[in-house]
Structures are given as C-alpha cells and as structure tokens.
Amino acid sequence: MRWALFSDIHGNLEALETVLDSIRGARADRLVCLGDIVGYGANPNECVTLTKQSSALTIAGNHDHAALGLLDISEFNDHARAAIIWTQDNLAGESAEWLRGRGIFLAEAKLRIVHASPGHPLEWNYILSPMDAYQEFRMFEEPICFVGHSHVAGLYLAPEEGDYAAGFIQERELPPNEPLQLPKNQRAILNVGSVGQPRDRDPRAAWVLYDDETATATLHRLEYDIESAQHRILDAGLPPFLAYRLGMGS
Ligand code: ZN
C-alpha cells in the first residue's frame, strides 16, 4: 500500500493546494494528515475544508488543540501565541467542530502515526536528536513511526531487536524527490516535514510517499506560491515575521 503523509499545514492554503495536487498525481492508496492544520497562516478554515475533502485520516497537533482552547498557550512564543489568538477569532464553528473530533495517534498496518512523539502524544515533545529518538523507540512497537511537529524532515534508525544503547541510533537526511530504500532489520522514526512552514532551510512544501511493500520513502519537496501566502498573512494582520519566515524556510 502506498501512503501519502503530510503534516504542519498551519493555515497555508497555497502550500496545501500544491501538496494535494502532487499527492493526487502520485496515486497514493491512503492519505494521512499528521496535524497542525491551523496556526500561523491566514487560511485556517480553507485548510480544514481541503483536508477534510481529501479524505485523509487526520490526527490533531498542538496548534489545533491550542486553537480549540484545549492547550495552555502561555508557553508559546509571542508570534505563535498571537497567531493562535487570531486563529481562535477566525476559526469557523464547523472547522472547530471537525478538528475537535480528531484523535491523537493512529496505529495500523504496522505503522504508528503521531503528531509529535509516540511515547506521550499529548506532551508534544520534539524528536530532534538521536537521544530523543532513542527514548521514543522504546515507546512503540511497530517497525515504523511517522511524526511531524518539528517541521524538519528526517529519519532515525534503530536496531530491530535486542538491548541497544542510544549510540546505536542513526540520524539520516531524506534526499528530496528521490526514493530512499529503508534498511531491513532496522526500525524507523520518520519525520515527514511541513507543508506550510518548513524549518529546514528549504522553503519548499514537503510531504512523504511511503510504500509499505517495498519499504521505500520519498520526500517530495515542491515550489509553491510563497508570495501569495505571505500577502495573506500581512493582509490578515498576523505578525509580519510569520510571512518573512516562509521565504527563509526556517
Ligand atoms: Zn507545527
């Protein structure tokens, strides 16, 4: 089965339209959205509607929960907090209701899928190092776990079995637009990157195609109309930094 996985849209309509077009072209069997559909960008409702229409299995992220008032935003940075308050004011009742119905993880067909980390999905921990990944590998049983949250696409690999130390965890980059064969006899945590606000110094929108029969993953990176998304952010009165960073990919 071919899975299309996308995450961290953050109200960026131009990026989401581009990614969904690309996914349609790739003829994936199943679509999965790993959450953070809203927060930061100027089109939360349109992004909720498109995600819903795509029939993607969808889980919630921390910004979705924050926009619904389910998460304390006092620890968010100033820009993120301002964007959540704006999103709360602009989120339609219908969008909020749909977001409220999303779960926090999926486990099926030998895949685990969660927004932030498999161990404690509601603590919204980041997996940013082999040590972080080492802790998380002990918290799920499937051969592969897909995450988003950091907005940085990448891969961690662990031995399939046995008692191993943190030093055995390998960290790999995912080459853009090229299938990568995942090694047999290793478990993986794969970060699918971000649709609407990449932070790995590549401003192109990201999504991942995963073929569970061949164990190959392809990180798609796509140009989209960044300028238009930036104008919408500025016109909405959101913090200008949120527009600026789209062009930087950071
Ligand atoms: Zn996010």
Coordinates of C-alpha atoms and ligand atoms in Angstrom, one line a residue:
M1 CA 0.0 0.0 0.0
R2 CA 1.2 3.5 -0.9
W3 CA 0.7 6.1 1.9
A4 CA 0.8 9.8 1.4
L5 CA 1.7 11.6 4.6
F6 CA 1.6 15.3 5.2
S7 CA 1.8 17.5 8.3
D8 CA 2.0 21.0 9.7
I9 CA 0.0 22.9 7.2
H10 CA -0.5 25.8 9.5
G11 CA -3.2 27.7 7.5
N12 CA -1.1 27.9 4.4
L13 CA -3.6 27.4 1.6
E14 CA -1.2 27.8 -1.3
A15 CA 1.1 25.2 0.1
L16 CA -1.7 22.7 0.9
E17 CA -3.2 23.0 -2.6
T18 CA 0.1 22.3 -4.2
V19 CA 0.8 19.3 -1.9
L20 CA -2.7 17.8 -2.5
D21 CA -2.3 18.2 -6.3
S22 CA 1.1 16.4 -6.1
I23 CA -0.5 13.6 -3.9
R24 CA -3.3 13.1 -6.4
G25 CA -0.7 12.7 -9.2
A26 CA 1.2 10.1 -7.1
R27 CA -1.9 7.9 -6.8
A28 CA -1.5 7.0 -3.2
D29 CA -3.8 4.5 -1.7
R30 CA -4.3 6.3 1.6
L31 CA -3.7 9.8 2.8
V32 CA -2.8 10.7 6.3
C33 CA -2.6 14.2 7.8
L34 CA -0.4 14.4 11.0
G35 CA -2.0 17.6 12.3
D36 CA -1.4 21.3 12.9
I37 CA -3.7 22.2 10.1
V38 CA -4.1 25.7 11.7
G39 CA -2.0 28.3 13.5
Y40 CA 0.5 30.8 11.9
G41 CA -1.1 31.1 8.4
A42 CA -4.1 33.1 7.2
N43 CA -6.4 30.4 5.9
P44 CA -7.3 28.0 8.7
N45 CA -10.9 27.3 7.6
E46 CA -9.9 26.7 3.9
C47 CA -7.2 24.3 5.1
V48 CA -9.6 22.4 7.3
T49 CA -12.1 22.1 4.5
L50 CA -9.5 20.9 2.0
T51 CA -8.0 18.4 4.4
K52 CA -11.5 17.1 5.2
Q53 CA -12.4 16.8 1.5
S54 CA -9.1 14.9 0.8
S55 CA -10.4 12.0 2.9
A56 CA -7.1 11.9 4.7
L57 CA -7.1 10.1 8.0
T58 CA -6.3 13.1 10.3
I59 CA -4.9 13.4 13.8
A60 CA -4.6 16.6 15.8
G61 CA -1.5 18.6 16.5
N62 CA -0.7 21.0 19.4
H63 CA -1.7 24.1 17.4
D64 CA -5.0 22.5 16.6
H65 CA -5.6 21.9 20.3
A66 CA -4.4 25.4 21.2
A67 CA -6.9 26.9 18.7
L68 CA -9.6 24.8 20.3
G69 CA -8.7 26.1 23.7
L70 CA -7.5 22.6 24.8
L71 CA -3.9 23.7 25.4
D72 CA -2.4 26.4 27.6
I73 CA -0.7 28.9 25.2
S74 CA 1.3 30.7 27.9
E75 CA 4.4 28.8 26.9
F76 CA 4.1 29.5 23.2
N77 CA 6.4 32.2 21.8
D78 CA 5.0 35.6 21.1
H79 CA 4.4 35.0 17.4
A80 CA 2.8 31.6 17.9
R81 CA 0.6 33.0 20.7
A82 CA -0.6 35.9 18.6
A83 CA -1.3 33.6 15.7
I84 CA -3.4 31.2 17.9
I85 CA -5.4 34.1 19.3
W86 CA -6.1 35.3 15.7
T87 CA -7.0 31.8 14.7
Q88 CA -9.4 31.4 17.6
D89 CA -11.1 34.6 16.5
N90 CA -11.3 33.5 12.9
L91 CA -12.0 29.7 13.1
A92 CA -15.5 28.9 12.0
G93 CA -17.7 26.7 14.3
E94 CA -17.8 24.0 11.6
S95 CA -14.0 23.9 11.4
A96 CA -13.6 23.8 15.1
E97 CA -16.1 21.0 15.5
W98 CA -14.3 18.9 12.9
L99 CA -10.9 19.5 14.5
R100 CA -12.3 18.6 17.9
G101 CA -13.2 15.2 16.5
R102 CA -9.6 14.3 15.6
G103 CA -7.7 11.7 17.6
I104 CA -4.1 12.0 18.6
F105 CA -2.5 8.9 17.1
L106 CA -3.1 6.1 14.6
A107 CA -1.7 2.6 14.8
E108 CA -2.5 0.3 11.9
A109 CA -0.9 -2.0 9.3
K110 CA 2.4 -2.0 11.1
L111 CA 2.6 1.8 11.1
R112 CA 2.3 4.2 14.0
I113 CA 1.5 7.8 13.3
V114 CA 1.5 10.7 15.7
H115 CA 2.0 14.5 15.5
A116 CA 4.8 15.0 18.0
S117 CA 6.1 11.8 19.7
P118 CA 4.8 8.2 20.2
G119 CA 5.5 7.9 23.9
H120 CA 3.4 10.7 25.2
P121 CA 1.4 12.3 22.3
L122 CA -0.2 15.0 24.5
E123 CA 3.1 16.2 25.9
W124 CA 4.1 17.5 22.4
N125 CA 7.8 16.5 22.9
Y126 CA 10.2 17.2 20.0
I127 CA 12.4 14.5 18.5
L128 CA 15.4 16.4 17.5
S129 CA 18.4 14.2 18.3
P130 CA 19.4 10.5 18.4
M131 CA 19.0 10.6 22.2
D132 CA 15.4 11.9 21.8
A133 CA 14.7 9.2 19.2
Y134 CA 16.3 6.5 21.5
Q135 CA 13.8 7.3 24.2
E136 CA 10.9 7.2 21.7
F137 CA 11.9 3.9 20.1
R138 CA 11.2 2.3 23.4
M139 CA 7.6 3.6 23.5
F140 CA 6.1 2.0 20.4
E141 CA 6.3 -1.5 18.8
E142 CA 5.6 -1.0 15.1
P143 CA 8.5 -1.1 12.7
I144 CA 8.0 2.5 11.7
C145 CA 6.6 5.6 13.3
F146 CA 5.8 8.8 11.3
V147 CA 5.9 12.2 13.1
G148 CA 5.7 15.9 12.2
H149 CA 5.9 18.7 14.7
S150 CA 9.5 19.9 14.3
H151 CA 8.9 21.0 10.7
V152 CA 12.2 19.3 9.8
A153 CA 12.1 16.2 7.6
G154 CA 14.4 13.4 8.5
L155 CA 15.0 9.9 9.6
Y156 CA 16.2 8.0 12.7
L157 CA 17.0 4.3 12.5
A158 CA 17.4 1.7 15.4
P159 CA 18.3 -2.0 15.5
E160 CA 15.2 -4.1 15.2
E161 CA 15.7 -6.0 18.4
G162 CA 17.9 -6.6 21.4
D163 CA 19.0 -4.3 24.1
Y164 CA 20.8 -1.4 22.4
A165 CA 22.2 1.9 23.7
A166 CA 21.5 5.4 22.4
G167 CA 24.7 5.3 20.4
F168 CA 23.2 2.8 18.0
I169 CA 20.6 5.3 16.7
Q170 CA 21.5 6.6 13.3
E171 CA 20.3 10.0 12.1
R172 CA 19.8 10.4 8.3
E173 CA 18.6 13.2 6.0
L174 CA 15.9 12.4 3.4
P175 CA 17.1 13.3 -0.1
P176 CA 14.5 15.5 -1.8
N177 CA 12.4 14.0 -4.6
E178 CA 14.3 10.7 -4.6
P179 CA 13.0 7.3 -3.3
L180 CA 15.0 6.1 -0.3
Q181 CA 15.1 2.4 0.5
L182 CA 14.8 2.0 4.2
P183 CA 17.2 -0.6 5.6
K184 CA 15.8 -4.0 6.5
N185 CA 16.1 -5.1 10.1
Q186 CA 16.0 -1.6 11.4
R187 CA 13.1 0.3 12.9
A188 CA 12.5 3.9 11.8
I189 CA 11.1 7.2 13.1
L190 CA 10.5 9.3 10.0
N191 CA 9.6 13.0 10.2
V192 CA 7.6 14.0 7.1
G193 CA 8.5 17.7 7.3
S194 CA 6.0 20.5 7.0
V195 CA 3.5 21.5 4.2
G196 CA 3.0 25.1 5.2
Q197 CA 6.0 26.2 7.3
P198 CA 9.2 24.3 6.6
R199 CA 12.1 25.0 9.0
D200 CA 14.9 23.0 7.4
R201 CA 16.2 25.9 5.4
D202 CA 14.3 24.7 2.3
P203 CA 11.2 26.8 1.9
R204 CA 9.5 24.3 -0.4
A205 CA 6.4 22.5 0.8
A206 CA 7.1 18.9 2.0
W207 CA 5.2 15.6 2.0
V208 CA 6.2 11.9 2.1
L209 CA 5.1 8.9 0.0
Y210 CA 5.7 5.6 1.7
D211 CA 5.3 2.2 0.1
D212 CA 4.9 -0.4 2.8
E213 CA 5.6 -3.3 0.4
T214 CA 9.0 -2.1 -0.8
A215 CA 9.8 0.0 2.4
T216 CA 10.7 3.0 0.3
A217 CA 10.1 6.6 1.3
T218 CA 10.2 9.6 -1.0
L219 CA 10.3 13.1 0.5
H220 CA 8.6 15.3 -2.0
R221 CA 9.7 19.0 -2.0
L222 CA 7.5 21.4 -4.0
E223 CA 7.7 25.0 -5.1
Y224 CA 4.5 26.9 -4.3
D225 CA 3.3 30.5 -4.4
I226 CA 5.1 31.7 -1.3
E227 CA 4.4 35.4 -2.1
S228 CA 0.7 34.9 -2.2
A229 CA 0.7 33.1 1.2
Q230 CA 2.9 35.9 2.6
H231 CA 0.5 38.6 1.4
R232 CA -2.4 36.9 3.0
I233 CA -0.6 36.8 6.4
L234 CA 0.2 40.5 6.1
D235 CA -3.3 41.4 5.0
A236 CA -4.8 39.4 7.9
G237 CA -2.8 41.5 10.4
L238 CA -0.8 38.5 11.6
P239 CA 2.8 39.1 12.8
P240 CA 5.0 40.0 9.7
F241 CA 7.7 37.6 10.9
L242 CA 5.3 34.8 10.0
A243 CA 5.3 35.9 6.4
Y244 CA 9.0 36.6 6.3
R245 CA 10.0 33.1 7.6
L246 CA 8.1 31.3 4.8
G247 CA 10.6 32.7 2.4
M248 CA 13.5 31.6 4.6
G249 CA 12.3 28.1 5.3
S250 CA 13.3 28.5 8.9
Ligands
ZN1 ZN 3.5 22.6 13.6

